[in-house]
Amino acid sequence: MVTKQKILIVDDDVNIAELIDLYLTKECFQTMMVHDGEEALKVFDTFQPNLILLDLMLPGIDGYQVCREIRAKSNTPIIMLSAKGEIFDKVLGLELGADDYVIKPFDSKELVARVKAVLRRYQPAKQETPGPKAKIVEYPDLIINQTNYSVLYRGQPVDMPPKELELLYFLASSPNQVFTREQLLDHIWGYEYIGDTRTVDVHIKRLREKIKDREPWSLATVWGIGYKFEVR
């Protein structure tokens, strides 16, 4: 028997929450609805969702704070829902650790497609397939293992959401090759992702906060073009 993937829907608008619930239930997801941030944090540990749909404008604890607190203890994918379409709000959401950002009003079918796309990207993190075909890239003080989704930096494990690790692995697998932001978006996020190139910049910024440049490698910006994993 196939275990249903669980989606936690966090939205104070009951009508919107129920509409999302209807579409996801039709797609054979197991859902739970809550309508404020405090309740979302309470049920997170017990429900153990595979993905969270998180409205930003919540009573009491807002969506940004919920995202911060969940990210402090878990890499569970988060898709933010918001009526705010400004670039600042999108970037802030991504910097806090959201995996996608959907602007209201949204098409329900598109939302379901985004949920499935994020879950597909996250799924490998649940799998550990040791063996000779393990995807590992090694540099001094840095080991990136995409088979079991782990990173060792200076001998210590580094906690990374799947897309950060995939981006780092992709760049490090092709040292000194320059990739445009569009190429990185297409490879890491896939053609289904509807976003802008700032997403790449945000993830590069997060990577640089977690792993500092070391001899003989660095995460280098190629101005006006994109990024490369530079090896000297």
mmCIF file with all atom_site columns, C-alpha atoms in Angstrom:
data_model
loop_
_atom_site.group_PDB
_atom_site.id
_atom_site.type_symbol
_atom_site.label_atom_id
_atom_site.label_alt_id
_atom_site.label_comp_id
_atom_site.label_asym_id
_atom_site.label_entity_id
_atom_site.label_seq_id
_atom_site.pdbx_PDB_ins_code
_atom_site.Cartn_x
_atom_site.Cartn_y
_atom_site.Cartn_z
_atom_site.occupancy
_atom_site.B_iso_or_equiv
_atom_site.pdbx_formal_charge
_atom_site.auth_seq_id
_atom_site.auth_comp_id
_atom_site.auth_asym_id
_atom_site.auth_atom_id
_atom_site.pdbx_PDB_model_num
ATOM 1   C CA . MET A 1 1   ? 0.000   0.000  0.000   1.00 0.00 ? 1   MET A CA 1
ATOM 2   C CA . VAL A 1 2   ? 1.389   3.391  -1.033  1.00 0.00 ? 2   VAL A CA 1
ATOM 3   C CA . THR A 1 3   ? 1.641   5.898  1.799   1.00 0.00 ? 3   THR A CA 1
ATOM 4   C CA . LYS A 1 4   ? 0.008   9.203  0.967   1.00 0.00 ? 4   LYS A CA 1
ATOM 5   C CA . GLN A 1 5   ? 2.190   12.284 1.127   1.00 0.00 ? 5   GLN A CA 1
ATOM 6   C CA . LYS A 1 6   ? 1.010   14.755 3.743   1.00 0.00 ? 6   LYS A CA 1
ATOM 7   C CA . ILE A 1 7   ? 0.414   18.458 3.131   1.00 0.00 ? 7   ILE A CA 1
ATOM 8   C CA . LEU A 1 8   ? -0.093  20.973 5.945   1.00 0.00 ? 8   LEU A CA 1
ATOM 9   C CA . ILE A 1 9   ? -2.255  23.882 4.747   1.00 0.00 ? 9   ILE A CA 1
ATOM 10  C CA . VAL A 1 10  ? -1.814  27.038 6.820   1.00 0.00 ? 10  VAL A CA 1
ATOM 11  C CA . ASP A 1 11  ? -4.172  29.853 5.820   1.00 0.00 ? 11  ASP A CA 1
ATOM 12  C CA . ASP A 1 12  ? -6.492  32.049 7.888   1.00 0.00 ? 12  ASP A CA 1
ATOM 13  C CA . ASP A 1 13  ? -8.926  32.317 4.967   1.00 0.00 ? 13  ASP A CA 1
ATOM 14  C CA . VAL A 1 14  ? -11.070 29.230 5.504   1.00 0.00 ? 14  VAL A CA 1
ATOM 15  C CA . ASN A 1 15  ? -12.503 29.353 1.976   1.00 0.00 ? 15  ASN A CA 1
ATOM 16  C CA . ILE A 1 16  ? -9.064  29.367 0.360   1.00 0.00 ? 16  ILE A CA 1
ATOM 17  C CA . ALA A 1 17  ? -7.830  26.618 2.681   1.00 0.00 ? 17  ALA A CA 1
ATOM 18  C CA . GLU A 1 18  ? -10.816 24.426 1.862   1.00 0.00 ? 18  GLU A CA 1
ATOM 19  C CA . LEU A 1 19  ? -10.378 25.001 -1.882  1.00 0.00 ? 19  LEU A CA 1
ATOM 20  C CA . ILE A 1 20  ? -6.713  23.983 -1.676  1.00 0.00 ? 20  ILE A CA 1
ATOM 21  C CA . ASP A 1 21  ? -7.688  21.005 0.439   1.00 0.00 ? 21  ASP A CA 1
ATOM 22  C CA . LEU A 1 22  ? -10.247 19.911 -2.165  1.00 0.00 ? 22  LEU A CA 1
ATOM 23  C CA . TYR A 1 23  ? -7.755  19.965 -5.037  1.00 0.00 ? 23  TYR A CA 1
ATOM 24  C CA . LEU A 1 24  ? -4.997  18.228 -3.075  1.00 0.00 ? 24  LEU A CA 1
ATOM 25  C CA . THR A 1 25  ? -7.349  15.555 -1.770  1.00 0.00 ? 25  THR A CA 1
ATOM 26  C CA . LYS A 1 26  ? -8.397  14.803 -5.357  1.00 0.00 ? 26  LYS A CA 1
ATOM 27  C CA . GLU A 1 27  ? -4.710  14.264 -6.125  1.00 0.00 ? 27  GLU A CA 1
ATOM 28  C CA . CYS A 1 28  ? -4.534  11.681 -3.314  1.00 0.00 ? 28  CYS A CA 1
ATOM 29  C CA . PHE A 1 29  ? -2.642  13.790 -0.796  1.00 0.00 ? 29  PHE A CA 1
ATOM 30  C CA . GLN A 1 30  ? -3.385  13.574 2.910   1.00 0.00 ? 30  GLN A CA 1
ATOM 31  C CA . THR A 1 31  ? -4.075  17.078 4.190   1.00 0.00 ? 31  THR A CA 1
ATOM 32  C CA . MET A 1 32  ? -4.488  18.995 7.413   1.00 0.00 ? 32  MET A CA 1
ATOM 33  C CA . MET A 1 33  ? -5.789  22.556 7.653   1.00 0.00 ? 33  MET A CA 1
ATOM 34  C CA . VAL A 1 34  ? -4.895  25.089 10.348  1.00 0.00 ? 34  VAL A CA 1
ATOM 35  C CA . HIS A 1 35  ? -5.696  28.781 10.373  1.00 0.00 ? 35  HIS A CA 1
ATOM 36  C CA . ASP A 1 36  ? -3.026  30.505 12.452  1.00 0.00 ? 36  ASP A CA 1
ATOM 37  C CA . GLY A 1 37  ? 0.728   30.355 12.921  1.00 0.00 ? 37  GLY A CA 1
ATOM 38  C CA . GLU A 1 38  ? 0.719   29.153 16.510  1.00 0.00 ? 38  GLU A CA 1
ATOM 39  C CA . GLU A 1 39  ? -1.438  26.149 15.645  1.00 0.00 ? 39  GLU A CA 1
ATOM 40  C CA . ALA A 1 40  ? 0.784   25.380 12.639  1.00 0.00 ? 40  ALA A CA 1
ATOM 41  C CA . LEU A 1 41  ? 3.839   25.147 14.885  1.00 0.00 ? 41  LEU A CA 1
ATOM 42  C CA . LYS A 1 42  ? 1.936   22.941 17.342  1.00 0.00 ? 42  LYS A CA 1
ATOM 43  C CA . VAL A 1 43  ? 0.788   20.377 14.776  1.00 0.00 ? 43  VAL A CA 1
ATOM 44  C CA . PHE A 1 44  ? 3.984   20.338 12.710  1.00 0.00 ? 44  PHE A CA 1
ATOM 45  C CA . ASP A 1 45  ? 5.755   17.766 14.884  1.00 0.00 ? 45  ASP A CA 1
ATOM 46  C CA . THR A 1 46  ? 2.741   15.495 15.281  1.00 0.00 ? 46  THR A CA 1
ATOM 47  C CA . PHE A 1 47  ? 1.470   15.623 11.675  1.00 0.00 ? 47  PHE A CA 1
ATOM 48  C CA . GLN A 1 48  ? 4.994   15.498 10.163  1.00 0.00 ? 48  GLN A CA 1
ATOM 49  C CA . PRO A 1 49  ? 3.997   16.862 6.750   1.00 0.00 ? 49  PRO A CA 1
ATOM 50  C CA . ASN A 1 50  ? 5.961   16.242 3.573   1.00 0.00 ? 50  ASN A CA 1
ATOM 51  C CA . LEU A 1 51  ? 5.269   19.844 2.525   1.00 0.00 ? 51  LEU A CA 1
ATOM 52  C CA . ILE A 1 52  ? 3.751   23.006 4.004   1.00 0.00 ? 52  ILE A CA 1
ATOM 53  C CA . LEU A 1 53  ? 1.601   25.542 2.159   1.00 0.00 ? 53  LEU A CA 1
ATOM 54  C CA . LEU A 1 54  ? 2.099   28.641 4.285   1.00 0.00 ? 54  LEU A CA 1
ATOM 55  C CA . ASP A 1 55  ? 0.137   31.873 4.057   1.00 0.00 ? 55  ASP A CA 1
ATOM 56  C CA . LEU A 1 56  ? 2.153   34.913 5.123   1.00 0.00 ? 56  LEU A CA 1
ATOM 57  C CA . MET A 1 57  ? -0.594  37.100 6.575   1.00 0.00 ? 57  MET A CA 1
ATOM 58  C CA . LEU A 1 58  ? -1.630  35.044 9.597   1.00 0.00 ? 58  LEU A CA 1
ATOM 59  C CA . PRO A 1 59  ? -3.092  36.240 12.894  1.00 0.00 ? 59  PRO A CA 1
ATOM 60  C CA . GLY A 1 60  ? -0.656  36.214 15.802  1.00 0.00 ? 60  GLY A CA 1
ATOM 61  C CA . ILE A 1 61  ? 2.518   34.582 14.518  1.00 0.00 ? 61  ILE A CA 1
ATOM 62  C CA . ASP A 1 62  ? 2.892   35.511 10.839  1.00 0.00 ? 62  ASP A CA 1
ATOM 63  C CA . GLY A 1 63  ? 4.083   33.208 8.080   1.00 0.00 ? 63  GLY A CA 1
ATOM 64  C CA . TYR A 1 64  ? 7.613   34.610 8.066   1.00 0.00 ? 64  TYR A CA 1
ATOM 65  C CA . GLN A 1 65  ? 8.084   33.703 11.732  1.00 0.00 ? 65  GLN A CA 1
ATOM 66  C CA . VAL A 1 66  ? 6.536   30.268 11.226  1.00 0.00 ? 66  VAL A CA 1
ATOM 67  C CA . CYS A 1 67  ? 8.999   29.682 8.403   1.00 0.00 ? 67  CYS A CA 1
ATOM 68  C CA . ARG A 1 68  ? 11.931  30.782 10.603  1.00 0.00 ? 68  ARG A CA 1
ATOM 69  C CA . GLU A 1 69  ? 10.961  28.443 13.433  1.00 0.00 ? 69  GLU A CA 1
ATOM 70  C CA . ILE A 1 70  ? 10.380  25.453 11.165  1.00 0.00 ? 70  ILE A CA 1
ATOM 71  C CA . ARG A 1 71  ? 13.644  26.056 9.302   1.00 0.00 ? 71  ARG A CA 1
ATOM 72  C CA . ALA A 1 72  ? 15.493  26.093 12.618  1.00 0.00 ? 72  ALA A CA 1
ATOM 73  C CA . LYS A 1 73  ? 14.679  22.399 13.051  1.00 0.00 ? 73  LYS A CA 1
ATOM 74  C CA . SER A 1 74  ? 13.591  20.960 9.693   1.00 0.00 ? 74  SER A CA 1
ATOM 75  C CA . ASN A 1 75  ? 14.162  21.067 5.925   1.00 0.00 ? 75  ASN A CA 1
ATOM 76  C CA . THR A 1 76  ? 10.535  20.203 5.150   1.00 0.00 ? 76  THR A CA 1
ATOM 77  C CA . PRO A 1 77  ? 9.646   22.005 1.891   1.00 0.00 ? 77  PRO A CA 1
ATOM 78  C CA . ILE A 1 78  ? 7.654   25.210 2.301   1.00 0.00 ? 78  ILE A CA 1
ATOM 79  C CA . ILE A 1 79  ? 5.645   26.986 -0.394  1.00 0.00 ? 79  ILE A CA 1
ATOM 80  C CA . MET A 1 80  ? 4.648   30.481 0.710   1.00 0.00 ? 80  MET A CA 1
ATOM 81  C CA . LEU A 1 81  ? 1.262   31.891 -0.300  1.00 0.00 ? 81  LEU A CA 1
ATOM 82  C CA . SER A 1 82  ? 0.810   35.647 -0.333  1.00 0.00 ? 82  SER A CA 1
ATOM 83  C CA . ALA A 1 83  ? -1.109  38.511 -1.869  1.00 0.00 ? 83  ALA A CA 1
ATOM 84  C CA . LYS A 1 84  ? 2.165   40.451 -1.719  1.00 0.00 ? 84  LYS A CA 1
ATOM 85  C CA . GLY A 1 85  ? 3.823   40.344 -5.114  1.00 0.00 ? 85  GLY A CA 1
ATOM 86  C CA . GLU A 1 86  ? 6.693   42.750 -4.514  1.00 0.00 ? 86  GLU A CA 1
ATOM 87  C CA . ILE A 1 87  ? 10.220  41.485 -5.199  1.00 0.00 ? 87  ILE A CA 1
ATOM 88  C CA . PHE A 1 88  ? 11.251  42.347 -1.613  1.00 0.00 ? 88  PHE A CA 1
ATOM 89  C CA . ASP A 1 89  ? 8.626   40.013 -0.160  1.00 0.00 ? 89  ASP A CA 1
ATOM 90  C CA . LYS A 1 90  ? 9.592   37.183 -2.518  1.00 0.00 ? 90  LYS A CA 1
ATOM 91  C CA . VAL A 1 91  ? 13.291  37.532 -1.765  1.00 0.00 ? 91  VAL A CA 1
ATOM 92  C CA . LEU A 1 92  ? 12.653  37.723 1.979   1.00 0.00 ? 92  LEU A CA 1
ATOM 93  C CA . GLY A 1 93  ? 10.572  34.563 1.833   1.00 0.00 ? 93  GLY A CA 1
ATOM 94  C CA . LEU A 1 94  ? 13.269  32.709 -0.103  1.00 0.00 ? 94  LEU A CA 1
ATOM 95  C CA . GLU A 1 95  ? 16.006  33.957 2.198   1.00 0.00 ? 95  GLU A CA 1
ATOM 96  C CA . LEU A 1 96  ? 14.077  32.584 5.172   1.00 0.00 ? 96  LEU A CA 1
ATOM 97  C CA . GLY A 1 97  ? 14.136  29.163 3.538   1.00 0.00 ? 97  GLY A CA 1
ATOM 98  C CA . ALA A 1 98  ? 10.965  28.902 1.446   1.00 0.00 ? 98  ALA A CA 1
ATOM 99  C CA . ASP A 1 99  ? 11.193  26.596 -1.565  1.00 0.00 ? 99  ASP A CA 1
ATOM 100 C CA . ASP A 1 100 ? 8.682   28.479 -3.706  1.00 0.00 ? 100 ASP A CA 1
ATOM 101 C CA . TYR A 1 101 ? 6.500   31.582 -3.534  1.00 0.00 ? 101 TYR A CA 1
ATOM 102 C CA . VAL A 1 102 ? 2.986   31.722 -5.002  1.00 0.00 ? 102 VAL A CA 1
ATOM 103 C CA . ILE A 1 103 ? 1.066   34.968 -5.376  1.00 0.00 ? 103 ILE A CA 1
ATOM 104 C CA . LYS A 1 104 ? -2.659  35.154 -4.650  1.00 0.00 ? 104 LYS A CA 1
ATOM 105 C CA . PRO A 1 105 ? -4.986  34.834 -6.429  1.00 0.00 ? 105 PRO A CA 1
ATOM 106 C CA . PHE A 1 106 ? -3.546  31.670 -7.946  1.00 0.00 ? 106 PHE A CA 1
ATOM 107 C CA . ASP A 1 107 ? -4.806  28.970 -10.246 1.00 0.00 ? 107 ASP A CA 1
ATOM 108 C CA . SER A 1 108 ? -5.481  25.837 -8.204  1.00 0.00 ? 108 SER A CA 1
ATOM 109 C CA . LYS A 1 109 ? -4.135  23.514 -10.895 1.00 0.00 ? 109 LYS A CA 1
ATOM 110 C CA . GLU A 1 110 ? -0.902  25.506 -11.046 1.00 0.00 ? 110 GLU A CA 1
ATOM 111 C CA . LEU A 1 111 ? -0.589  25.312 -7.259  1.00 0.00 ? 111 LEU A CA 1
ATOM 112 C CA . VAL A 1 112 ? -0.987  21.518 -7.366  1.00 0.00 ? 112 VAL A CA 1
ATOM 113 C CA . ALA A 1 113 ? 1.656   21.342 -10.113 1.00 0.00 ? 113 ALA A CA 1
ATOM 114 C CA . ARG A 1 114 ? 4.055   23.382 -7.984  1.00 0.00 ? 114 ARG A CA 1
ATOM 115 C CA . VAL A 1 115 ? 3.409   21.131 -4.984  1.00 0.00 ? 115 VAL A CA 1
ATOM 116 C CA . LYS A 1 116 ? 4.221   18.051 -7.049  1.00 0.00 ? 116 LYS A CA 1
ATOM 117 C CA . ALA A 1 117 ? 7.339   19.682 -8.524  1.00 0.00 ? 117 ALA A CA 1
ATOM 118 C CA . VAL A 1 118 ? 8.707   20.667 -5.111  1.00 0.00 ? 118 VAL A CA 1
ATOM 119 C CA . LEU A 1 119 ? 7.985   17.198 -3.699  1.00 0.00 ? 119 LEU A CA 1
ATOM 120 C CA . ARG A 1 120 ? 9.797   15.569 -6.638  1.00 0.00 ? 120 ARG A CA 1
ATOM 121 C CA . ARG A 1 121 ? 12.856  17.710 -5.992  1.00 0.00 ? 121 ARG A CA 1
ATOM 122 C CA . TYR A 1 122 ? 12.742  16.957 -2.286  1.00 0.00 ? 122 TYR A CA 1
ATOM 123 C CA . GLN A 1 123 ? 12.131  13.232 -2.585  1.00 0.00 ? 123 GLN A CA 1
ATOM 124 C CA . PRO A 1 124 ? 15.788  12.215 -3.172  1.00 0.00 ? 124 PRO A CA 1
ATOM 125 C CA . ALA A 1 125 ? 16.613  13.604 0.266   1.00 0.00 ? 125 ALA A CA 1
ATOM 126 C CA . LYS A 1 126 ? 14.578  10.747 1.703   1.00 0.00 ? 126 LYS A CA 1
ATOM 127 C CA . GLN A 1 127 ? 16.531  8.137  -0.199  1.00 0.00 ? 127 GLN A CA 1
ATOM 128 C CA . GLU A 1 128 ? 19.899  6.693  0.607   1.00 0.00 ? 128 GLU A CA 1
ATOM 129 C CA . THR A 1 129 ? 21.305  4.495  -2.121  1.00 0.00 ? 129 THR A CA 1
ATOM 130 C CA . PRO A 1 130 ? 24.887  3.610  -1.285  1.00 0.00 ? 130 PRO A CA 1
ATOM 131 C CA . GLY A 1 131 ? 27.012  1.927  -3.890  1.00 0.00 ? 131 GLY A CA 1
ATOM 132 C CA . PRO A 1 132 ? 29.584  2.489  -6.612  1.00 0.00 ? 132 PRO A CA 1
ATOM 133 C CA . LYS A 1 133 ? 27.352  4.973  -8.462  1.00 0.00 ? 133 LYS A CA 1
ATOM 134 C CA . ALA A 1 134 ? 27.202  7.391  -5.533  1.00 0.00 ? 134 ALA A CA 1
ATOM 135 C CA . LYS A 1 135 ? 27.222  11.012 -6.675  1.00 0.00 ? 135 LYS A CA 1
ATOM 136 C CA . ILE A 1 136 ? 30.079  12.535 -4.697  1.00 0.00 ? 136 ILE A CA 1
ATOM 137 C CA . VAL A 1 137 ? 32.290  15.533 -5.398  1.00 0.00 ? 137 VAL A CA 1
ATOM 138 C CA . GLU A 1 138 ? 35.331  16.131 -3.202  1.00 0.00 ? 138 GLU A CA 1
ATOM 139 C CA . TYR A 1 139 ? 37.562  19.149 -2.761  1.00 0.00 ? 139 TYR A CA 1
ATOM 140 C CA . PRO A 1 140 ? 39.849  20.185 0.110   1.00 0.00 ? 140 PRO A CA 1
ATOM 141 C CA . ASP A 1 141 ? 37.633  20.756 3.181   1.00 0.00 ? 141 ASP A CA 1
ATOM 142 C CA . LEU A 1 142 ? 34.488  20.047 1.147   1.00 0.00 ? 142 LEU A CA 1
ATOM 143 C CA . ILE A 1 143 ? 32.636  16.804 0.336   1.00 0.00 ? 143 ILE A CA 1
ATOM 144 C CA . ILE A 1 144 ? 29.267  17.005 -1.449  1.00 0.00 ? 144 ILE A CA 1
ATOM 145 C CA . ASN A 1 145 ? 27.274  13.769 -1.591  1.00 0.00 ? 145 ASN A CA 1
ATOM 146 C CA . GLN A 1 146 ? 24.112  14.006 -3.666  1.00 0.00 ? 146 GLN A CA 1
ATOM 147 C CA . THR A 1 147 ? 23.335  10.324 -3.137  1.00 0.00 ? 147 THR A CA 1
ATOM 148 C CA . ASN A 1 148 ? 22.478  10.751 0.526   1.00 0.00 ? 148 ASN A CA 1
ATOM 149 C CA . TYR A 1 149 ? 22.150  14.562 0.388   1.00 0.00 ? 149 TYR A CA 1
ATOM 150 C CA . SER A 1 150 ? 24.928  15.412 2.790   1.00 0.00 ? 150 SER A CA 1
ATOM 151 C CA . VAL A 1 151 ? 27.671  18.011 2.849   1.00 0.00 ? 151 VAL A CA 1
ATOM 152 C CA . LEU A 1 152 ? 30.830  17.949 4.934   1.00 0.00 ? 152 LEU A CA 1
ATOM 153 C CA . TYR A 1 153 ? 32.668  21.250 5.283   1.00 0.00 ? 153 TYR A CA 1
ATOM 154 C CA . ARG A 1 154 ? 35.960  21.240 7.205   1.00 0.00 ? 154 ARG A CA 1
ATOM 155 C CA . GLY A 1 155 ? 34.980  17.835 8.555   1.00 0.00 ? 155 GLY A CA 1
ATOM 156 C CA . GLN A 1 156 ? 31.625  18.992 9.932   1.00 0.00 ? 156 GLN A CA 1
ATOM 157 C CA . PRO A 1 157 ? 28.162  18.242 8.477   1.00 0.00 ? 157 PRO A CA 1
ATOM 158 C CA . VAL A 1 158 ? 26.332  21.247 7.026   1.00 0.00 ? 158 VAL A CA 1
ATOM 159 C CA . ASP A 1 159 ? 22.539  21.348 7.067   1.00 0.00 ? 159 ASP A CA 1
ATOM 160 C CA . MET A 1 160 ? 21.228  22.244 3.580   1.00 0.00 ? 160 MET A CA 1
ATOM 161 C CA . PRO A 1 161 ? 17.797  22.136 1.958   1.00 0.00 ? 161 PRO A CA 1
ATOM 162 C CA . PRO A 1 162 ? 17.767  19.925 -1.157  1.00 0.00 ? 162 PRO A CA 1
ATOM 163 C CA . LYS A 1 163 ? 17.907  22.714 -3.738  1.00 0.00 ? 163 LYS A CA 1
ATOM 164 C CA . GLU A 1 164 ? 20.902  24.377 -2.088  1.00 0.00 ? 164 GLU A CA 1
ATOM 165 C CA . LEU A 1 165 ? 22.769  21.084 -2.136  1.00 0.00 ? 165 LEU A CA 1
ATOM 166 C CA . GLU A 1 166 ? 21.746  20.335 -5.720  1.00 0.00 ? 166 GLU A CA 1
ATOM 167 C CA . LEU A 1 167 ? 22.940  23.771 -6.831  1.00 0.00 ? 167 LEU A CA 1
ATOM 168 C CA . LEU A 1 168 ? 26.275  23.355 -5.062  1.00 0.00 ? 168 LEU A CA 1
ATOM 169 C CA . TYR A 1 169 ? 26.746  19.825 -6.419  1.00 0.00 ? 169 TYR A CA 1
ATOM 170 C CA . PHE A 1 170 ? 25.895  20.913 -9.971  1.00 0.00 ? 170 PHE A CA 1
ATOM 171 C CA . LEU A 1 171 ? 28.394  23.773 -9.925  1.00 0.00 ? 171 LEU A CA 1
ATOM 172 C CA . ALA A 1 172 ? 31.122  21.764 -8.195  1.00 0.00 ? 172 ALA A CA 1
ATOM 173 C CA . SER A 1 173 ? 30.666  18.899 -10.669 1.00 0.00 ? 173 SER A CA 1
ATOM 174 C CA . SER A 1 174 ? 31.752  21.211 -13.500 1.00 0.00 ? 174 SER A CA 1
ATOM 175 C CA . PRO A 1 175 ? 34.670  23.211 -12.062 1.00 0.00 ? 175 PRO A CA 1
ATOM 176 C CA . ASN A 1 176 ? 35.466  26.517 -13.757 1.00 0.00 ? 176 ASN A CA 1
ATOM 177 C CA . GLN A 1 177 ? 32.458  26.231 -16.088 1.00 0.00 ? 177 GLN A CA 1
ATOM 178 C CA . VAL A 1 178 ? 30.310  29.357 -16.133 1.00 0.00 ? 178 VAL A CA 1
ATOM 179 C CA . PHE A 1 179 ? 26.538  28.922 -15.920 1.00 0.00 ? 179 PHE A CA 1
ATOM 180 C CA . THR A 1 180 ? 23.975  31.652 -16.469 1.00 0.00 ? 180 THR A CA 1
ATOM 181 C CA . ARG A 1 181 ? 21.223  32.130 -13.929 1.00 0.00 ? 181 ARG A CA 1
ATOM 182 C CA . GLU A 1 182 ? 18.727  30.884 -16.508 1.00 0.00 ? 182 GLU A CA 1
ATOM 183 C CA . GLN A 1 183 ? 20.713  27.666 -17.014 1.00 0.00 ? 183 GLN A CA 1
ATOM 184 C CA . LEU A 1 184 ? 20.851  27.084 -13.265 1.00 0.00 ? 184 LEU A CA 1
ATOM 185 C CA . LEU A 1 185 ? 17.127  27.764 -12.883 1.00 0.00 ? 185 LEU A CA 1
ATOM 186 C CA . ASP A 1 186 ? 16.340  25.293 -15.650 1.00 0.00 ? 186 ASP A CA 1
ATOM 187 C CA . HIS A 1 187 ? 18.595  22.553 -14.283 1.00 0.00 ? 187 HIS A CA 1
ATOM 188 C CA . ILE A 1 188 ? 17.868  22.838 -10.553 1.00 0.00 ? 188 ILE A CA 1
ATOM 189 C CA . TRP A 1 189 ? 14.274  24.077 -10.513 1.00 0.00 ? 189 TRP A CA 1
ATOM 190 C CA . GLY A 1 190 ? 13.105  22.621 -13.813 1.00 0.00 ? 190 GLY A CA 1
ATOM 191 C CA . TYR A 1 191 ? 10.907  23.963 -16.559 1.00 0.00 ? 191 TYR A CA 1
ATOM 192 C CA . GLU A 1 192 ? 7.849   23.875 -14.280 1.00 0.00 ? 192 GLU A CA 1
ATOM 193 C CA . TYR A 1 193 ? 9.296   26.550 -12.034 1.00 0.00 ? 193 TYR A CA 1
ATOM 194 C CA . ILE A 1 194 ? 7.811   29.960 -12.651 1.00 0.00 ? 194 ILE A CA 1
ATOM 195 C CA . GLY A 1 195 ? 10.141  32.406 -10.979 1.00 0.00 ? 195 GLY A CA 1
ATOM 196 C CA . ASP A 1 196 ? 12.876  34.916 -11.623 1.00 0.00 ? 196 ASP A CA 1
ATOM 197 C CA . THR A 1 197 ? 16.644  34.689 -11.583 1.00 0.00 ? 197 THR A CA 1
ATOM 198 C CA . ARG A 1 198 ? 16.825  36.277 -8.131  1.00 0.00 ? 198 ARG A CA 1
ATOM 199 C CA . THR A 1 199 ? 16.025  32.793 -6.833  1.00 0.00 ? 199 THR A CA 1
ATOM 200 C CA . VAL A 1 200 ? 19.512  31.683 -7.902  1.00 0.00 ? 200 VAL A CA 1
ATOM 201 C CA . ASP A 1 201 ? 21.133  34.721 -6.266  1.00 0.00 ? 201 ASP A CA 1
ATOM 202 C CA . VAL A 1 202 ? 19.345  34.018 -2.981  1.00 0.00 ? 202 VAL A CA 1
ATOM 203 C CA . HIS A 1 203 ? 20.509  30.400 -2.933  1.00 0.00 ? 203 HIS A CA 1
ATOM 204 C CA . ILE A 1 204 ? 24.088  31.339 -3.791  1.00 0.00 ? 204 ILE A CA 1
ATOM 205 C CA . LYS A 1 205 ? 24.003  33.835 -0.911  1.00 0.00 ? 205 LYS A CA 1
ATOM 206 C CA . ARG A 1 206 ? 22.818  31.109 1.458   1.00 0.00 ? 206 ARG A CA 1
ATOM 207 C CA . LEU A 1 207 ? 25.559  28.754 0.280   1.00 0.00 ? 207 LEU A CA 1
ATOM 208 C CA . ARG A 1 208 ? 28.220  31.404 0.852   1.00 0.00 ? 208 ARG A CA 1
ATOM 209 C CA . GLU A 1 209 ? 26.951  31.925 4.390   1.00 0.00 ? 209 GLU A CA 1
ATOM 210 C CA . LYS A 1 210 ? 27.359  28.218 5.107   1.00 0.00 ? 210 LYS A CA 1
ATOM 211 C CA . ILE A 1 211 ? 30.602  27.416 3.299   1.00 0.00 ? 211 ILE A CA 1
ATOM 212 C CA . LYS A 1 212 ? 33.370  29.987 2.991   1.00 0.00 ? 212 LYS A CA 1
ATOM 213 C CA . ASP A 1 213 ? 35.793  30.002 0.061   1.00 0.00 ? 213 ASP A CA 1
ATOM 214 C CA . ARG A 1 214 ? 38.851  27.850 0.680   1.00 0.00 ? 214 ARG A CA 1
ATOM 215 C CA . GLU A 1 215 ? 42.042  27.212 -1.211  1.00 0.00 ? 215 GLU A CA 1
ATOM 216 C CA . PRO A 1 216 ? 41.924  26.105 -3.956  1.00 0.00 ? 216 PRO A CA 1
ATOM 217 C CA . TRP A 1 217 ? 38.192  26.586 -4.625  1.00 0.00 ? 217 TRP A CA 1
ATOM 218 C CA . SER A 1 218 ? 35.495  29.251 -4.391  1.00 0.00 ? 218 SER A CA 1
ATOM 219 C CA . LEU A 1 219 ? 31.916  30.017 -5.411  1.00 0.00 ? 219 LEU A CA 1
ATOM 220 C CA . ALA A 1 220 ? 32.642  32.799 -7.881  1.00 0.00 ? 220 ALA A CA 1
ATOM 221 C CA . THR A 1 221 ? 30.361  35.397 -9.439  1.00 0.00 ? 221 THR A CA 1
ATOM 222 C CA . VAL A 1 222 ? 30.890  36.058 -13.125 1.00 0.00 ? 222 VAL A CA 1
ATOM 223 C CA . TRP A 1 223 ? 29.530  39.581 -13.405 1.00 0.00 ? 223 TRP A CA 1
ATOM 224 C CA . GLY A 1 224 ? 26.797  40.048 -15.966 1.00 0.00 ? 224 GLY A CA 1
ATOM 225 C CA . ILE A 1 225 ? 26.577  36.313 -16.648 1.00 0.00 ? 225 ILE A CA 1
ATOM 226 C CA . GLY A 1 226 ? 26.130  34.026 -13.648 1.00 0.00 ? 226 GLY A CA 1
ATOM 227 C CA . TYR A 1 227 ? 28.228  31.777 -11.420 1.00 0.00 ? 227 TYR A CA 1
ATOM 228 C CA . LYS A 1 228 ? 30.929  29.131 -11.436 1.00 0.00 ? 228 LYS A CA 1
ATOM 229 C CA . PHE A 1 229 ? 32.720  26.871 -9.001  1.00 0.00 ? 229 PHE A CA 1
ATOM 230 C CA . GLU A 1 230 ? 36.228  28.180 -9.453  1.00 0.00 ? 230 GLU A CA 1
ATOM 231 C CA . VAL A 1 231 ? 39.165  25.845 -8.878  1.00 0.00 ? 231 VAL A CA 1
ATOM 232 C CA . ARG A 1 232 ? 42.646  27.340 -8.922  1.00 0.00 ? 232 ARG A CA 1
#
